[in-house]
Amino acid sequence: MTQPQSVCILGSTGSIGVNTLDVIARHTDRYSVYALTANKNVALMLAQCVQFHPSKVVMQDEQAAEQLRVQLNVKGLNIDVEQGASALAELAASEPVNIVVAAIVGAAGLLSTLAAAEAGKRILLANKEALVMSGQLLMQRAAKYGATIMPVDSEHNAIFQSLPATNSGVSFAGVENIVLTGSGGPLRKCSVEELSVVTPQQALKHPNWSMGRKISIDSATLMNKGLELIEACTLFDLPLEKVEVLIHPESVIHSMVRYSDGSVIAQLGQPDMRTPIAHALAWPERISSGVEPLDFKQLNGLHFEEPDTQRFPCLRLATEAQAVGGTAPTVLNAANEMAVDAFLNGFVSFLQLAQTVEYALTEAKISPASDLTTIIEADTIARQLAQNKIDTFRNKLS
Ligand code: NAD
Ligand code: MG
């Protein structure tokens, strides 16, 4: 029997992390959990340690790391707990790891994902922000050091599945373009007046998917589709005009590929992330994921519409940022992370989210995203610009 593959999950306490562990628990003969990491959710990390017995854990937060050490001791579990961003990157690159699941939310996942790429790991990429903010850097490092990037984001995973397979990945032979589908989020039918008074609770209520808070807000503003548009261009090395965005409220078709002969190949399934996670883990093989089969007789039709970039300008902003290139997507992503946080904290309104991002994109100096220092600098400046805009919105509120 072959050895199980050793897995490191960056962000194991999040929605993707928990779903990944659910799939792994079904296949302990194939996968062993070598390392888990999180920001500060000690209770869930402790429960995961009890169930999966990882050799190593990293908590981003120092106090959380200390609390976890104490609690593991009480349970008699001998697990090495470290703390901080450099420990995270070292772990992702460490020798025993075969598979790195990049499931941290936001720019906080960039350095550990880059470290995994430079160590030539198989990377299951959920952390789209790391890819969006880094231009071609992550893909270039992966190619240079022989890392494999498997898309976990359901749309990109669907596209991967709908392309002809080659020995090393997929080919674009005969492809006309790709169609990224999106549900349109919980506010799809709201007027601008209604959008102006949307609360975080309303925006967090996604109709089809259960996800972390940041991506849920991004889904409501359609920034998620914008980030995914950039993600698709970067992952598959496609120009903007080869990627079409289509609203499909039922979230049954997860994306499609159009071919030159008029064929369209789509991937369908339940809106459950365990399917793309299981696919990315096992590819080119298939494993069970625990997801219910799709019952076509229960579907009440499949619907499609154009995205409305008037009411949801974030999708337009993302498209423009990708067209500009360089550090424009870095700025878009950083300002958006700040705006989402401010919205969740009640400091800006729903419509002011896009205004914050637009302000940062207009004010920031855009340079070629040629190296990590330039990218991190662009990210930092965009956060400052976004904060200035957020402060003006807050001052008007008080
Ligand atoms: P989440 O908020 O549920 O979980 C985030 C994880 O990252 C947690 O384990 C958290 O502890 C960790 N984390 C947060 N900040 C950190 C920091 N500063 N340093 C280290 N660790 C940190 O998020 P999620 O919904 O699981 O999403 C994770 C990523 O996957 C995002 O990039 C998201 O866009 C992408 N994604 C998610 C889904 C989904 O269904 N949830 C689908 C597609 C893509
Ligand atoms: Mg997605």
GROMACS .gro file of C-alpha atoms and ligand atoms in nm:
model
  443
    1MET     CA    1   0.000   0.000   0.000
    2THR     CA    2   0.124   0.351  -0.080
    3GLN     CA    3   0.188   0.600   0.199
    4PRO     CA    4  -0.092   0.850   0.270
    5GLN     CA    5  -0.021   1.199   0.137
    6SER     CA    6   0.066   1.444   0.408
    7VAL     CA    7  -0.157   1.754   0.416
    8CYS     CA    8  -0.107   2.102   0.564
    9ILE     CA    9  -0.423   2.312   0.587
   10LEU     CA   10  -0.363   2.686   0.607
   11GLY     CA   11  -0.684   2.819   0.766
   12SER     CA   12  -0.826   2.489   0.894
   13THR     CA   13  -1.088   2.654   1.118
   14GLY     CA   14  -1.259   2.838   0.831
   15SER     CA   15  -1.535   2.724   0.603
   16ILE     CA   16  -1.297   2.573   0.342
   17GLY     CA   17  -1.073   2.428   0.612
   18VAL     CA   18  -1.362   2.251   0.785
   19ASN     CA   19  -1.494   2.116   0.453
   20THR     CA   20  -1.146   1.990   0.361
   21LEU     CA   21  -1.117   1.802   0.689
   22ASP     CA   22  -1.461   1.652   0.628
   23VAL     CA   23  -1.339   1.508   0.296
   24ILE     CA   24  -1.006   1.393   0.442
   25ALA     CA   25  -1.183   1.215   0.730
   26ARG     CA   26  -1.351   0.995   0.467
   27HIS     CA   27  -1.013   0.895   0.317
   28THR     CA   28  -0.765   0.841   0.599
   29ASP     CA   29  -0.599   0.571   0.388
   30ARG     CA   30  -0.506   0.836   0.126
   31TYR     CA   31  -0.445   1.151   0.333
   32SER     CA   32  -0.292   1.223   0.671
   33VAL     CA   33  -0.322   1.559   0.844
   34TYR     CA   34   0.033   1.674   0.910
   35ALA     CA   35  -0.035   2.037   1.003
   36LEU     CA   36  -0.324   2.270   1.081
   37THR     CA   37  -0.318   2.647   1.110
   38ALA     CA   38  -0.560   2.922   1.210
   39ASN     CA   39  -0.576   3.279   1.326
   40LYS     CA   40  -0.725   3.259   1.677
   41ASN     CA   41  -1.009   3.008   1.701
   42VAL     CA   42  -0.866   2.800   1.987
   43ALA     CA   43  -1.182   2.597   2.060
   44LEU     CA   44  -1.221   2.466   1.706
   45MET     CA   45  -0.847   2.409   1.663
   46LEU     CA   46  -0.846   2.204   1.984
   47ALA     CA   47  -1.135   1.991   1.856
   48GLN     CA   48  -0.952   1.940   1.523
   49CYS     CA   49  -0.635   1.839   1.708
   50VAL     CA   50  -0.830   1.584   1.912
   51GLN     CA   51  -0.982   1.436   1.597
   52PHE     CA   52  -0.690   1.452   1.352
   53HIS     CA   53  -0.373   1.446   1.567
   54PRO     CA   54  -0.160   1.675   1.348
   55SER     CA   55   0.215   1.689   1.419
   56LYS     CA   56   0.223   2.068   1.398
   57VAL     CA   57  -0.008   2.362   1.453
   58VAL     CA   58   0.048   2.731   1.389
   59MET     CA   59  -0.178   2.998   1.534
   60GLN     CA   60  -0.130   3.346   1.388
   61ASP     CA   61  -0.226   3.503   1.722
   62GLU     CA   62   0.027   3.474   2.006
   63GLN     CA   63  -0.228   3.453   2.288
   64ALA     CA   64  -0.428   3.191   2.099
   65ALA     CA   65  -0.110   2.984   2.055
   66GLU     CA   66  -0.041   3.000   2.428
   67GLN     CA   67  -0.399   2.904   2.520
   68LEU     CA   68  -0.390   2.615   2.276
   69ARG     CA   69  -0.062   2.482   2.424
   70VAL     CA   70  -0.219   2.479   2.771
   71GLN     CA   71  -0.536   2.307   2.652
   72LEU     CA   72  -0.348   2.045   2.450
   73ASN     CA   73  -0.141   1.972   2.759
   74VAL     CA   74  -0.456   1.917   2.965
   75LYS     CA   75  -0.573   1.667   2.701
   76GLY     CA   76  -0.233   1.497   2.705
   77LEU     CA   77  -0.177   1.572   2.335
   78ASN     CA   78   0.182   1.624   2.231
   79ILE     CA   79   0.153   1.865   1.937
   80ASP     CA   80   0.407   2.131   1.847
   81VAL     CA   81   0.232   2.473   1.847
   82GLU     CA   82   0.402   2.772   1.691
   83GLN     CA   83   0.291   3.127   1.633
   84GLY     CA   84   0.308   3.400   1.368
   85ALA     CA   85   0.333   3.456   0.995
   86SER     CA   86   0.690   3.332   0.945
   87ALA     CA   87   0.610   3.004   1.123
   88LEU     CA   88   0.316   2.969   0.882
   89ALA     CA   89   0.535   3.014   0.574
   90GLU     CA   90   0.804   2.777   0.709
   91LEU     CA   91   0.542   2.513   0.778
   92ALA     CA   92   0.387   2.540   0.430
   93ALA     CA   93   0.731   2.486   0.275
   94SER     CA   94   0.844   2.215   0.516
   95GLU     CA   95   0.975   1.884   0.387
   96PRO     CA   96   0.709   1.641   0.519
   97VAL     CA   97   0.422   1.828   0.349
   98ASN     CA   98   0.294   1.699   0.013
   99ILE     CA   99  -0.029   1.899  -0.018
  100VAL     CA  100  -0.092   2.255   0.101
  101VAL     CA  101  -0.453   2.371   0.122
  102ALA     CA  102  -0.440   2.752   0.089
  103ALA     CA  103  -0.760   2.845   0.274
  104ILE     CA  104  -0.666   3.159   0.464
  105VAL     CA  105  -0.889   3.454   0.381
  106GLY     CA  106  -0.736   3.763   0.222
  107ALA     CA  107  -0.385   3.897   0.168
  108ALA     CA  108  -0.281   3.731   0.497
  109GLY     CA  109  -0.247   3.408   0.297
  110LEU     CA  110  -0.002   3.539   0.038
  111LEU     CA  111   0.336   3.467   0.199
  112SER     CA  112   0.253   3.111   0.308
  113THR     CA  113   0.106   3.029  -0.033
  114LEU     CA  114   0.415   3.171  -0.206
  115ALA     CA  115   0.634   2.968   0.028
  116ALA     CA  116   0.442   2.652  -0.069
  117ALA     CA  117   0.488   2.739  -0.438
  118GLU     CA  118   0.862   2.791  -0.393
  119ALA     CA  119   0.885   2.455  -0.218
  120GLY     CA  120   0.719   2.288  -0.518
  121LYS     CA  121   0.413   2.164  -0.330
  122ARG     CA  122   0.077   2.061  -0.466
  123ILE     CA  123  -0.135   2.363  -0.372
  124LEU     CA  124  -0.512   2.348  -0.341
  125LEU     CA  125  -0.587   2.715  -0.396
  126ALA     CA  126  -0.898   2.856  -0.228
  127ASN     CA  127  -0.735   3.183  -0.119
  128LYS     CA  128  -0.818   3.380  -0.436
  129GLU     CA  129  -0.701   3.710  -0.286
  130ALA     CA  130  -0.341   3.582  -0.276
  131LEU     CA  131  -0.356   3.516  -0.649
  132VAL     CA  132  -0.542   3.837  -0.740
  133MET     CA  133  -0.305   4.064  -0.548
  134SER     CA  134   0.015   3.907  -0.676
  135GLY     CA  135  -0.023   3.954  -1.051
  136GLN     CA  136   0.168   3.675  -1.223
  137LEU     CA  137   0.409   3.627  -0.931
  138LEU     CA  138   0.242   3.325  -0.769
  139MET     CA  139   0.193   3.146  -1.102
  140GLN     CA  140   0.550   3.224  -1.209
  141ARG     CA  141   0.694   3.092  -0.881
  142ALA     CA  142   0.481   2.778  -0.907
  143ALA     CA  143   0.604   2.716  -1.263
  144LYS     CA  144   0.966   2.786  -1.170
  145TYR     CA  145   0.971   2.552  -0.868
  146GLY     CA  146   0.749   2.278  -1.008
  147ALA     CA  147   0.448   2.340  -0.782
  148THR     CA  148   0.103   2.231  -0.902
  149ILE     CA  149  -0.184   2.471  -0.842
  150MET     CA  150  -0.524   2.304  -0.827
  151PRO     CA  151  -0.817   2.546  -0.826
  152VAL     CA  152  -1.061   2.494  -0.538
  153ASP     CA  153  -1.281   2.796  -0.607
  154SER     CA  154  -1.588   2.619  -0.748
  155GLU     CA  155  -1.598   2.814  -1.079
  156HIS     CA  156  -1.230   2.763  -1.155
  157ASN     CA  157  -1.248   2.404  -1.050
  158ALA     CA  158  -1.547   2.363  -1.283
  159ILE     CA  159  -1.349   2.516  -1.571
  160PHE     CA  160  -1.053   2.291  -1.496
  161GLN     CA  161  -1.290   1.993  -1.507
  162SER     CA  162  -1.443   2.111  -1.837
  163LEU     CA  163  -1.108   2.140  -2.019
  164PRO     CA  164  -0.926   1.859  -2.200
  165ALA     CA  165  -0.684   1.692  -1.959
  166THR     CA  166  -0.315   1.653  -2.043
  167ASN     CA  167  -0.044   1.468  -1.849
  168SER     CA  168   0.045   1.778  -1.652
  169GLY     CA  169  -0.286   1.963  -1.633
  170VAL     CA  170  -0.531   2.094  -1.889
  171SER     CA  171  -0.512   2.228  -2.242
  172PHE     CA  172  -0.697   2.512  -2.413
  173ALA     CA  173  -0.707   2.345  -2.754
  174GLY     CA  174  -1.021   2.452  -2.938
  175VAL     CA  175  -1.145   2.673  -2.655
  176GLU     CA  176  -1.342   2.981  -2.763
  177ASN     CA  177  -1.392   3.133  -2.418
  178ILE     CA  178  -1.490   3.047  -2.062
  179VAL     CA  179  -1.812   3.136  -1.883
  180LEU     CA  180  -1.791   3.210  -1.511
  181THR     CA  181  -2.128   3.166  -1.346
  182GLY     CA  182  -2.237   3.336  -1.026
  183SER     CA  183  -2.556   3.325  -0.823
  184GLY     CA  184  -2.583   3.705  -0.808
  185GLY     CA  185  -2.582   3.690  -0.427
  186PRO     CA  186  -2.855   3.763  -0.173
  187LEU     CA  187  -2.921   4.117  -0.300
  188ARG     CA  188  -2.958   4.037  -0.668
  189LYS     CA  189  -3.308   4.179  -0.690
  190CYS     CA  190  -3.259   4.490  -0.471
  191SER     CA  191  -3.297   4.841  -0.615
  192VAL     CA  192  -3.025   5.100  -0.550
  193GLU     CA  193  -3.251   5.255  -0.282
  194GLU     CA  194  -3.281   4.920  -0.110
  195LEU     CA  195  -2.908   4.855  -0.144
  196SER     CA  196  -2.833   5.188   0.027
  197VAL     CA  197  -2.980   5.061   0.356
  198VAL     CA  198  -2.870   4.696   0.347
  199THR     CA  199  -2.733   4.572   0.680
  200PRO     CA  200  -2.439   4.331   0.723
  201GLN     CA  201  -2.686   4.062   0.841
  202GLN     CA  202  -2.884   4.091   0.515
  203ALA     CA  203  -2.571   4.094   0.301
  204LEU     CA  204  -2.431   3.787   0.481
  205LYS     CA  205  -2.733   3.571   0.397
  206HIS     CA  206  -2.621   3.390   0.082
  207PRO     CA  207  -2.907   3.203  -0.090
  208ASN     CA  208  -2.708   2.893  -0.196
  209TRP     CA  209  -2.364   2.873  -0.035
  210SER     CA  210  -2.253   2.869   0.329
  211MET     CA  211  -1.918   3.051   0.347
  212GLY     CA  212  -1.695   3.274   0.560
  213ARG     CA  213  -1.800   3.634   0.628
  214LYS     CA  214  -1.562   3.810   0.390
  215ILE     CA  215  -1.650   3.607   0.081
  216SER     CA  216  -2.019   3.631   0.171
  217ILE     CA  217  -2.002   4.011   0.157
  218ASP     CA  218  -1.799   3.990  -0.165
  219SER     CA  219  -2.076   3.773  -0.310
  220ALA     CA  220  -2.335   4.034  -0.218
  221THR     CA  221  -2.141   4.319  -0.386
  222LEU     CA  222  -2.038   4.098  -0.683
  223MET     CA  223  -1.675   4.176  -0.594
  224ASN     CA  224  -1.640   3.800  -0.553
  225LYS     CA  225  -1.720   3.757  -0.924
  226GLY     CA  226  -1.477   4.040  -1.001
  227LEU     CA  227  -1.199   3.872  -0.801
  228GLU     CA  228  -1.287   3.546  -0.975
  229LEU     CA  229  -1.264   3.710  -1.315
  230ILE     CA  230  -0.908   3.819  -1.232
  231GLU     CA  231  -0.840   3.477  -1.077
  232ALA     CA  232  -0.952   3.306  -1.401
  233CYS     CA  233  -0.734   3.532  -1.622
  234THR     CA  234  -0.433   3.467  -1.398
  235LEU     CA  235  -0.479   3.095  -1.335
  236PHE     CA  236  -0.553   3.006  -1.696
  237ASP     CA  237  -0.346   3.282  -1.858
  238LEU     CA  238  -0.642   3.425  -2.049
  239PRO     CA  239  -0.709   3.780  -2.171
  240LEU     CA  240  -1.015   3.952  -2.021
  241GLU     CA  241  -1.219   3.919  -2.341
  242LYS     CA  242  -1.200   3.539  -2.316
  243VAL     CA  243  -1.385   3.538  -1.982
  244GLU     CA  244  -1.758   3.595  -1.971
  245VAL     CA  245  -1.955   3.647  -1.648
  246LEU     CA  246  -2.309   3.514  -1.631
  247ILE     CA  247  -2.558   3.528  -1.345
  248HIS     CA  248  -2.715   3.188  -1.277
  249PRO     CA  249  -2.923   3.213  -0.958
  250GLU     CA  250  -2.961   2.837  -0.896
  251SER     CA  251  -2.583   2.771  -0.863
  252VAL     CA  252  -2.615   2.431  -1.031
  253ILE     CA  253  -2.381   2.499  -1.323
  254HIS     CA  254  -2.053   2.601  -1.160
  255SER     CA  255  -1.898   2.733  -1.485
  256MET     CA  256  -1.858   2.638  -1.850
  257VAL     CA  257  -1.618   2.625  -2.141
  258ARG     CA  258  -1.724   2.715  -2.496
  259TYR     CA  259  -1.545   2.542  -2.785
  260SER     CA  260  -1.494   2.660  -3.141
  261ASP     CA  261  -1.730   2.392  -3.282
  262GLY     CA  262  -2.023   2.532  -3.079
  263SER     CA  263  -1.999   2.277  -2.797
  264VAL     CA  264  -2.031   2.398  -2.440
  265ILE     CA  265  -1.898   2.178  -2.159
  266ALA     CA  266  -2.013   2.257  -1.808
  267GLN     CA  267  -1.960   2.112  -1.463
  268LEU     CA  268  -2.276   2.072  -1.256
  269GLY     CA  269  -2.327   1.976  -0.895
  270GLN     CA  270  -2.469   2.071  -0.557
  271PRO     CA  271  -2.346   2.403  -0.417
  272ASP     CA  272  -2.116   2.223  -0.173
  273MET     CA  273  -1.743   2.299  -0.162
  274ARG     CA  274  -1.658   1.939  -0.075
  275THR     CA  275  -1.697   1.853  -0.445
  276PRO     CA  276  -1.421   2.086  -0.576
  277ILE     CA  277  -1.209   2.009  -0.268
  278ALA     CA  278  -1.232   1.632  -0.328
  279HIS     CA  279  -1.160   1.685  -0.698
  280ALA     CA  280  -0.854   1.900  -0.629
  281LEU     CA  281  -0.725   1.660  -0.363
  282ALA     CA  282  -0.751   1.346  -0.574
  283TRP     CA  283  -0.702   1.469  -0.933
  284PRO     CA  284  -0.650   1.295  -1.174
  285GLU     CA  285  -0.836   1.033  -0.972
  286ARG     CA  286  -1.184   1.073  -0.820
  287ILE     CA  287  -1.284   1.015  -0.458
  288SER     CA  288  -1.615   1.039  -0.274
  289SER     CA  289  -1.687   1.372  -0.105
  290GLY     CA  290  -2.000   1.313   0.102
  291VAL     CA  291  -2.199   1.541  -0.131
  292GLU     CA  292  -2.553   1.433  -0.221
  293PRO     CA  293  -2.600   1.351  -0.590
  294LEU     CA  294  -2.775   1.616  -0.797
  295ASP     CA  295  -3.142   1.530  -0.847
  296PHE     CA  296  -3.244   1.685  -1.180
  297LYS     CA  297  -3.611   1.617  -1.114
  298GLN     CA  298  -3.599   1.848  -0.811
  299LEU     CA  299  -3.466   2.144  -1.016
  300ASN     CA  300  -3.715   2.414  -1.109
  301GLY     CA  301  -3.532   2.522  -1.421
  302LEU     CA  302  -3.197   2.687  -1.476
  303HIS     CA  303  -3.195   3.063  -1.529
  304PHE     CA  304  -2.938   3.304  -1.666
  305GLU     CA  305  -2.904   3.683  -1.682
  306GLU     CA  306  -2.647   3.957  -1.746
  307PRO     CA  307  -2.473   4.091  -1.435
  308ASP     CA  308  -2.587   4.446  -1.354
  309THR     CA  309  -2.274   4.656  -1.306
  310GLN     CA  310  -2.479   4.971  -1.244
  311ARG     CA  311  -2.620   4.838  -0.918
  312PHE     CA  312  -2.310   4.628  -0.846
  313PRO     CA  313  -2.014   4.843  -0.957
  314CYS     CA  314  -1.755   4.619  -0.790
  315LEU     CA  315  -1.762   4.384  -1.087
  316ARG     CA  316  -1.692   4.678  -1.320
  317LEU     CA  317  -1.408   4.798  -1.095
  318ALA     CA  318  -1.247   4.454  -1.097
  319THR     CA  319  -1.273   4.431  -1.475
  320GLU     CA  320  -1.114   4.776  -1.509
  321ALA     CA  321  -0.836   4.685  -1.265
  322GLN     CA  322  -0.754   4.372  -1.463
  323ALA     CA  323  -0.752   4.575  -1.787
  324VAL     CA  324  -0.504   4.822  -1.633
  325GLY     CA  325  -0.294   4.534  -1.495
  326GLY     CA  326   0.022   4.574  -1.284
  327THR     CA  327  -0.062   4.654  -0.923
  328ALA     CA  328  -0.420   4.765  -1.002
  329PRO     CA  329  -0.566   4.426  -0.890
  330THR     CA  330  -0.347   4.449  -0.576
  331VAL     CA  331  -0.500   4.789  -0.498
  332LEU     CA  332  -0.852   4.665  -0.575
  333ASN     CA  333  -0.810   4.368  -0.343
  334ALA     CA  334  -0.652   4.560  -0.055
  335ALA     CA  335  -0.910   4.842  -0.063
  336ASN     CA  336  -1.188   4.586  -0.082
  337GLU     CA  337  -1.059   4.398   0.223
  338MET     CA  338  -1.060   4.727   0.417
  339ALA     CA  339  -1.407   4.821   0.290
  340VAL     CA  340  -1.558   4.481   0.374
  341ASP     CA  341  -1.417   4.502   0.724
  342ALA     CA  342  -1.553   4.856   0.767
  343PHE     CA  343  -1.895   4.749   0.640
  344LEU     CA  344  -1.908   4.450   0.877
  345ASN     CA  345  -1.819   4.688   1.161
  346GLY     CA  346  -2.095   4.932   1.065
  347PHE     CA  347  -1.854   5.211   0.961
  348VAL     CA  348  -1.958   5.234   0.595
  349SER     CA  349  -2.280   5.158   0.411
  350PHE     CA  350  -2.321   4.890   0.148
  351LEU     CA  351  -2.291   5.135  -0.144
  352GLN     CA  352  -1.986   5.298   0.013
  353LEU     CA  353  -1.798   4.969  -0.022
  354ALA     CA  354  -1.757   5.016  -0.397
  355GLN     CA  355  -1.693   5.389  -0.352
  356THR     CA  356  -1.402   5.309  -0.118
  357VAL     CA  357  -1.249   5.072  -0.372
  358GLU     CA  358  -1.300   5.317  -0.658
  359TYR     CA  359  -1.133   5.595  -0.458
  360ALA     CA  360  -0.825   5.380  -0.389
  361LEU     CA  361  -0.802   5.275  -0.755
  362THR     CA  362  -0.825   5.637  -0.871
  363GLU     CA  363  -0.569   5.771  -0.620
  364ALA     CA  364  -0.309   5.493  -0.616
  365LYS     CA  365  -0.006   5.498  -0.844
  366ILE     CA  366  -0.011   5.177  -1.047
  367SER     CA  367   0.320   5.007  -1.126
  368PRO     CA  368   0.418   4.678  -1.290
  369ALA     CA  369   0.365   4.398  -1.032
  370SER     CA  370   0.717   4.273  -1.093
  371ASP     CA  371   0.828   4.169  -0.746
  372LEU     CA  372   0.698   4.100  -0.398
  373THR     CA  373   0.824   4.429  -0.249
  374THR     CA  374   0.631   4.632  -0.509
  375ILE     CA  375   0.319   4.425  -0.447
  376ILE     CA  376   0.334   4.460  -0.069
  377GLU     CA  377   0.398   4.834  -0.101
  378ALA     CA  378   0.095   4.873  -0.332
  379ASP     CA  379  -0.116   4.673  -0.085
  380THR     CA  380  -0.006   4.894   0.207
  381ILE     CA  381  -0.070   5.222   0.024
  382ALA     CA  382  -0.412   5.103  -0.097
  383ARG     CA  383  -0.507   5.017   0.261
  384GLN     CA  384  -0.408   5.369   0.372
  385LEU     CA  385  -0.610   5.527   0.090
  386ALA     CA  386  -0.911   5.310   0.169
  387GLN     CA  387  -0.881   5.398   0.538
  388ASN     CA  388  -0.883   5.771   0.451
  389LYS     CA  389  -1.203   5.727   0.252
  390ILE     CA  390  -1.361   5.514   0.527
  391ASP     CA  391  -1.274   5.788   0.780
  392THR     CA  392  -1.450   6.053   0.571
  393PHE     CA  393  -1.761   5.831   0.553
  394ARG     CA  394  -1.746   5.774   0.930
  395ASN     CA  395  -1.705   6.146   1.003
  396LYS     CA  396  -2.017   6.221   0.798
  397LEU     CA  397  -2.206   5.955   0.998
  398SER     CA  398  -2.122   6.108   1.339
  399NAD     P1  399  -1.320   3.186   0.675
  399NAD     O1  400  -1.325   3.325   0.725
  399NAD     O2  401  -1.431   3.092   0.707
  399NAD     O3  402  -1.183   3.117   0.724
  399NAD     C1  403  -1.059   3.180   0.712
  399NAD     C2  404  -0.948   3.097   0.778
  399NAD     O4  405  -0.827   3.174   0.770
  399NAD     C3  406  -0.971   3.066   0.925
  399NAD     O5  407  -0.916   2.940   0.958
  399NAD     C4  408  -0.892   3.175   0.996
  399NAD     O6  409  -0.849   3.136   1.128
  399NAD     C5  410  -0.773   3.193   0.903
  399NAD     N1  411  -0.718   3.328   0.909
  399NAD     C6  412  -0.787   3.445   0.901
  399NAD     N2  413  -0.703   3.549   0.910
  399NAD     C7  414  -0.578   3.498   0.924
  399NAD     C8  415  -0.448   3.555   0.941
  399NAD     N3  416  -0.429   3.688   0.947
  399NAD     N4  417  -0.342   3.471   0.950
  399NAD     C9  418  -0.359   3.337   0.947
  399NAD     N5  419  -0.479   3.277   0.935
  399NAD    C10  420  -0.587   3.356   0.922
  399NAD     O7  421  -1.299   3.195   0.518
  399NAD     P2  422  -1.346   3.091   0.403
  399NAD     O8  423  -1.484   3.120   0.364
  399NAD     O9  424  -1.307   2.953   0.444
  399NAD    O10  425  -1.255   3.139   0.283
  399NAD    C11  426  -1.115   3.110   0.277
  399NAD    C12  427  -1.064   3.145   0.139
  399NAD    O11  428  -1.128   3.057   0.044
  399NAD    C13  429  -1.100   3.287   0.093
  399NAD    O12  430  -0.997   3.338   0.017
  399NAD    C14  431  -1.225   3.268   0.008
  399NAD    O13  432  -1.239   3.366  -0.092
  399NAD    C15  433  -1.196   3.132  -0.056
  399NAD     N6  434  -1.317   3.059  -0.096
  399NAD    C16  435  -1.410   3.023  -0.004
  399NAD    C17  436  -1.525   2.955  -0.042
  399NAD    C18  437  -1.624   2.910   0.061
  399NAD    O14  438  -1.720   2.840   0.026
  399NAD     N7  439  -1.611   2.945   0.186
  399NAD    C19  440  -1.546   2.927  -0.177
  399NAD    C20  441  -1.449   2.965  -0.270
  399NAD    C21  442  -1.334   3.031  -0.229
  400MG      MG  443  -1.631   3.090  -0.632
   0.00000   0.00000   0.00000
